[in-house]
């Protein structure tokens, strides 16, 4: 047999053997190139409009206890940190001097009353003898003496009341119900009436106030939405509290004081809420977060896991339009559970991509697979199995298509 035809035949078979794997690995056109993604259908719902604001706790009542008379502290009659009721004894000031003042005032009153009795008797006698040995001027003088004696009795009674009051003030009691702090004095210390330094402080923290600062701009925006009808006021405003640890406080808050002025430096208004605090879990001065549901609004809930933030901070998500992934910019107004409350960017009935978002680009061909979102935020197929849609291979179970550069590498490896 001639050598040239044989070489030609070998070359043809070699070319076919190299071309065969390349042709088999080229991805088919059309639906086979579509990437499988998990989707849900968006629905419009009536959702609460919730605002979260930072706040700080303030005592319901707080009183600095100061002495109203001077003297030496003779007794501290309370245990710090305990609840006290209004009228409970806190301190006692040595009262011997004030007791002596009371006795002296009582003696002065008795003398004034005796003088009044004598003046009244003289006046009565002069009145009977008037015109028969007693001149009219003497009767008038007796009347003046009686009036002066009565004034003296009134002054003595007032002095006695004051002496008794100061004696009573040597016993210092709690002005309110609350928790009493550590004493700032010791037994034997001298104190003065109405001094600047307090002896102790009594604080009532059940209930407790929480003050928040809200932007006047957002307050006006909410009012405008109420007036426009896009936001419906709720029958009861739900006010809850989040502690510094991130846990939700059990007590339900109530509205106390509306905004009545605006800060000239921050543009915010102060709003006060009240919360029950029987277990003292909240102490004055704590920083907290207040969640306020001011009403309900028509909006679309978009799972947070289906969204991402663009470089400029805007919120984005993918929807499926005629088999193609389309990126949308969303306008959100807070959160509800694990969802964004979206008012613009998507519409009811559109198909939102919730799984298979890794490396997904706008314009990519996709094949939507209906899924549901579990309570844990995981996409679950109709058969109940959770699955992450990451590539066409993950959806179909086939090996991934090989690019042209990879094909040449595989061919060279086979030759080796």
C-alpha atoms as one frame of an Amber mdcrd trajectory, in Angstrom:
protein
   0.000   0.000   0.000   1.335   3.535  -0.782   2.573   5.433   2.297   0.964
   8.873   1.444  -2.728   7.709   1.524  -2.099   5.978   4.835  -0.661   9.129
   6.396  -3.623  11.148   5.112  -6.087   8.716   6.734  -4.231   8.833  10.083
  -4.277  12.642  10.051  -8.042  12.713   9.424  -8.743  10.332  12.331  -6.434
  12.335  14.626  -8.259  15.573  13.783 -11.653  13.966  14.476 -10.464  12.582
  17.805  -9.302  16.037  18.960 -12.403  17.816  17.737 -14.869  15.405  19.352
 -14.352  16.385  23.034 -14.374  20.081  22.192 -17.731  19.803  20.459 -19.225
  17.756  23.302 -18.246  20.372  25.936 -19.662  23.436  24.207 -22.775  24.459
  26.176 -25.978  24.141  24.192 -27.889  27.285  23.327 -31.295  28.384  24.706
 -32.761  27.032  27.891 -29.727  24.903  28.774 -27.715  28.090  29.423 -30.321
  29.531  31.833 -29.268  29.641  35.464 -31.708  28.168  37.975 -32.723  30.544
  40.803 -35.204  30.347  43.659 -37.982  32.929  43.460 -41.063  34.108  45.329
 -43.998  36.166  44.116 -44.268  39.568  45.720 -47.518  40.513  47.418 -48.822
  43.767  48.832 -49.785  43.666  52.508 -50.924  45.918  55.329 -47.821  46.135
  57.491 -47.079  48.096  60.662 -45.107  51.301  60.236 -42.468  51.076  62.940
 -39.910  53.639  64.038 -36.870  52.780  66.161 -35.334  55.559  68.239 -32.489
  55.650  70.762 -33.545  56.740  74.226 -32.387  57.175  77.773 -34.186  56.187
  80.956 -35.198  58.802  83.516 -36.493  58.249  87.042 -40.223  58.689  87.520
 -39.557  60.698  90.707 -36.286  61.698  92.355 -36.036  63.779  95.526 -32.916
  65.070  97.261 -33.510  64.968 101.004 -32.142  68.021 102.885 -32.519  69.135
 106.525 -34.899  72.000 107.295 -33.425  72.668 110.737 -29.866  72.791 112.002
 -28.359  70.358 114.437 -26.429  67.128 114.884 -27.462  63.843 113.199 -28.419
  61.526 116.045 -29.828  58.579 114.049 -29.861  57.110 110.541 -32.975  54.972
 110.562 -33.040  53.313 107.121 -31.201  50.625 105.162 -29.757  51.867 101.855
 -31.148  50.343  98.669 -34.476  49.408 100.220 -37.932  50.544  99.266 -39.394
  53.157 101.557 -42.876  54.622 101.695 -43.766  58.264 102.000 -43.508  59.192
 105.702 -40.967  56.523 106.673 -38.236  57.760 109.038 -34.831  58.369 107.402
 -32.832  60.621 109.784 -33.214  62.097 113.218 -31.595  65.349 114.350 -30.891
  65.927 118.017 -33.956  67.802 119.245 -33.253  68.828 122.870 -32.881  72.483
 121.976 -36.071  72.477 119.928 -37.980  70.721 122.731 -36.856  73.477 125.129
 -38.047  76.100 122.643 -41.451  74.409 122.597 -41.640  74.497 126.413 -40.704
  78.196 126.455 -43.322  78.991 123.831 -45.962  77.137 125.830 -45.058  79.196
 128.922 -45.270  82.439 126.961 -48.692  81.434 125.702 -49.942  80.719 129.194
 -48.712  84.144 130.373 -50.389  85.861 127.426 -53.661  84.118 128.138 -53.496
  85.152 131.823 -52.833  88.754 130.826 -55.786  88.654 128.465 -58.044  87.296
 131.188 -56.979  90.132 133.560 -57.526  92.771 130.883 -60.971  91.429 130.078
 -61.941  91.488 133.796 -60.787  95.095 134.138 -62.745  96.135 131.095 -65.882
  94.422 132.390 -65.606  96.225 135.767 -64.997  99.632 134.137 -67.974  99.138
 131.893 -70.235  98.503 134.890 -68.926 101.604 136.722 -68.921 103.888 133.731
 -70.461 107.263 134.649 -70.368 106.529 138.414 -66.727 107.144 139.231 -65.050
 105.734 136.094 -64.437 108.117 133.261 -65.099 107.223 129.662 -61.397 107.557
 128.870 -60.591 104.836 131.417 -63.062 102.496 129.735 -61.454 103.163 126.357
 -58.013 102.475 127.815 -59.257  99.144 129.195 -60.636  98.187 125.796 -57.244
  98.875 124.189 -55.532  96.736 126.829 -57.848  93.835 126.026 -57.107  94.134
 122.307 -53.358  94.171 122.973 -53.660  91.146 125.255 -55.535  89.225 122.562
 -52.810  90.082 120.011 -50.186  88.871 122.438 -52.016  85.562 122.808 -52.168
  85.152 119.010 -48.433  85.850 118.703 -47.680  83.351 121.475 -49.809  80.700
 119.756 -47.944  81.295 116.470 -44.583  81.066 118.250 -45.651  77.788 119.829
 -46.731  76.389 116.450 -43.362  77.346 114.935 -41.453  75.774 117.836 -43.429
  72.563 117.490 -42.896  72.566 113.710 -39.135  72.880 114.079 -39.167  70.104
 116.648 -41.097  67.912 114.210 -38.523  68.710 111.480 -35.793  67.096 113.552
 -37.432  63.870 112.359 -36.666  63.640 108.620 -38.988  61.320 106.661 -39.208
  60.198 103.032 -41.311  62.572 100.919 -42.201  59.900  98.314 -42.342  56.147
  97.753 -39.100  54.884  96.260 -35.632  53.471  96.759 -33.390  55.303  99.192
 -29.714  55.784  98.371 -26.650  55.695 100.604 -26.515  58.408 103.275 -24.105
  61.280 102.642 -23.677  61.937 106.384 -22.874  59.950 109.494 -24.232  60.019
 113.028 -22.666  62.992 114.808 -22.330  65.199 111.736 -23.588  68.733 112.039
 -26.046  69.877 109.373 -27.641  73.216 108.668 -31.123  74.162 107.580 -31.654
  74.108 103.791 -28.015  73.287 103.085 -26.850  72.661  99.520 -25.626  69.110
 100.101 -28.349  66.469 100.313 -28.445  63.938 103.111 -29.586  61.216 100.674
 -31.777  60.703  97.604 -35.053  58.841  97.220 -35.797  57.624  93.696 -38.941
  56.074  92.277 -38.261  53.891  89.219 -41.524  51.974  88.883 -42.785  53.068
  86.477 -39.797  54.581  84.689 -39.609  57.188  81.963 -37.714  56.792  78.684
 -36.954  59.983  76.748 -36.236  59.839  73.007 -35.292  62.464  70.446 -37.091
  62.383  67.100 -36.334  64.440  63.994 -38.973  67.102  63.424 -38.682  66.349
  59.709 -39.785  62.738  60.159 -42.588  63.831  62.490 -43.886  66.122  59.757
 -43.499  63.398  57.117 -45.566  60.982  59.212 -48.254  63.605  59.701 -48.313
  64.259  55.975 -48.766  60.547  55.291 -51.635  60.396  57.771 -53.290  63.322
  56.026 -52.716  61.772  52.583 -54.170  58.438  53.681 -51.076  56.393  52.818
 -50.533  55.677  56.501 -53.433  54.596  58.695 -53.240  55.259  62.451 -53.596
  52.207  64.650 -56.153  51.920  67.412 -53.381  51.308  69.962 -49.812  52.458
  69.483 -47.457  49.598  70.199 -44.382  50.838  72.102 -41.742  48.284  73.055
 -38.265  48.549  74.511 -34.964  46.918  73.611 -32.321  46.640  76.312 -28.617
  47.282  75.876 -28.047  43.536  75.532 -30.333  43.424  72.492 -33.114  41.548
  74.292 -36.705  42.726  74.091 -38.160  44.105  77.325 -41.436  42.512  78.401
 -43.182  45.684  79.539 -45.457  47.629  77.198 -44.846  51.370  77.022 -47.346
  54.203  77.071 -47.189  57.687  75.608 -46.613  60.449  78.190 -45.538  63.723
  76.596 -45.759  64.903  72.961 -43.092  67.051  71.291 -43.640  70.679  72.268
 -40.401  72.319  71.107 -37.548  71.798  68.648 -33.867  71.957  69.480 -32.138
  74.783  67.645 -28.927  72.746  67.359 -30.148  69.239  66.445 -33.580  69.840
  64.905 -35.135  67.172  67.124 -37.992  67.098  69.609 -38.139  65.288  72.941
 -40.809  62.608  73.413 -41.374  60.784  76.708 -42.723  57.264  77.260 -43.477
  55.348  80.443 -42.706  51.665  81.078 -43.520  49.428  84.048 -40.395  48.461
  85.966 -41.347  46.246  88.933 -38.136  44.178  88.806 -35.764  47.178  88.536
 -34.356  45.877  85.250 -34.139  49.451  84.013 -32.187  52.006  86.005 -32.060
  55.758  85.420 -29.447  56.770  82.877 -29.489  53.601  80.741 -29.288  53.895
  76.951 -32.112  51.948  75.295 -33.892  51.526  71.961 -37.592  52.267  71.665
 -39.659  50.618  68.906 -42.808  52.561  68.090 -45.580  51.320  65.782 -47.391
  54.496  64.762 -49.781  52.917  62.254 -50.091  50.602  59.260 -49.302  51.153
  55.593 -49.746  49.332  52.299 -46.314  48.047  51.278 -44.446  45.071  49.870
 -42.310  42.922  52.155 -38.964  41.973  50.624 -36.777  39.438  52.491 -33.581
  41.086  53.659 -31.543  38.108  52.468 -32.653  38.800  48.889 -31.217  42.332
  48.895 -27.805  43.926  48.883 -26.342  47.380  49.174 -24.840  49.113  46.154
 -21.680  51.157  46.375 -23.656  54.339  46.995 -25.617  52.698  49.819 -28.832
  52.157  47.869 -30.793  48.949  48.406 -31.015  46.596  45.409 -32.648  43.292
  44.510 -33.174  41.093  41.423 -36.497  40.304  39.770 -37.134  37.944  36.855
 -38.555  39.557  33.731 -39.138  37.244  30.732 -36.444  34.829  31.879 -33.852
  37.526  32.476 -32.535  38.804  35.814 -33.242  42.512  36.251 -31.698  44.550
  39.059 -33.972  47.034  40.846 -33.276  49.848  43.276 -35.657  49.749  46.246
 -37.058  52.453  48.483 -37.558  51.107  51.989 -39.167  52.565  55.086 -37.834
  50.412  57.871 -38.114  46.723  58.603 -40.776  44.291  59.722 -39.375  41.064
  61.141 -36.748  39.826  58.674 -38.191  41.826  55.762 -37.714  45.277  54.310
 -40.864  47.379  54.055 -40.555  48.484  50.421 -42.707  51.240  48.930 -40.977
  51.736  45.547 -38.848  49.683  43.155 -40.980  46.544  42.840 -44.669  45.920
  42.300 -47.159  43.347  43.401 -47.037  40.114  41.373 -43.400  40.433  40.281
 -41.023  37.510  40.741 -38.236  38.213  43.240 -34.998  36.215  43.272 -34.351
  35.054  46.834 -31.764  32.305  46.278 -28.987  31.699  43.771 -27.830  35.312
  44.026 -24.127  34.560  44.164 -22.393  36.094  41.143 -25.785  36.820  39.571
 -25.513  39.684  37.086 -28.162  41.895  35.555 -29.203  40.560  32.140 -28.322
  36.958  32.898 -30.767  34.317  31.644 -32.389  32.527  34.577 -34.892  29.766
  35.105 -37.113  30.582  38.123 -37.986  27.838  40.588 -40.764  28.725  43.071
 -39.623  28.416  46.678 -40.839  29.434  50.104 -38.967  31.267  52.846 -38.827
  29.373  56.137 -38.862  31.015  59.564 -35.074  30.682  59.597 -34.852  32.644
  56.324 -33.891  29.606  54.205 -35.294  29.046  50.706 -37.247  25.773  50.643
 -38.485  24.008  47.488 -41.946  22.618  47.088 -40.680  19.195  48.195 -39.525
  20.702  51.499 -35.797  20.453  50.794 -33.608  23.514  51.210 -31.150  24.147
  48.428 -28.850  26.951  47.381 -29.066  27.868  43.727 -25.533  28.825  42.765
 -24.992  27.636  39.181 -26.737  25.793  36.338 -24.900  22.657  37.411 -26.347
  22.877  40.917 -29.853  22.927  39.463 -29.444  20.272  36.744 -26.908  17.914
  38.356 -24.685  17.940  35.219 -21.008  18.835  35.183 -20.381  22.503  34.457
 -19.751  23.540  30.844 -16.079  23.942  30.017 -14.870  27.180  28.506 -12.763
  27.167  25.364  -9.577  27.912  27.245 -10.250  25.027  29.662 -10.955  22.683
  26.735  -7.551  23.155  25.262  -5.983  22.482  28.603  -7.984  19.255  28.952
  -6.910  18.155  25.448  -3.321  18.751  26.201  -3.684  16.864  29.426  -5.223
  13.905  27.565  -2.338  13.914  25.149   0.030  13.837  28.055
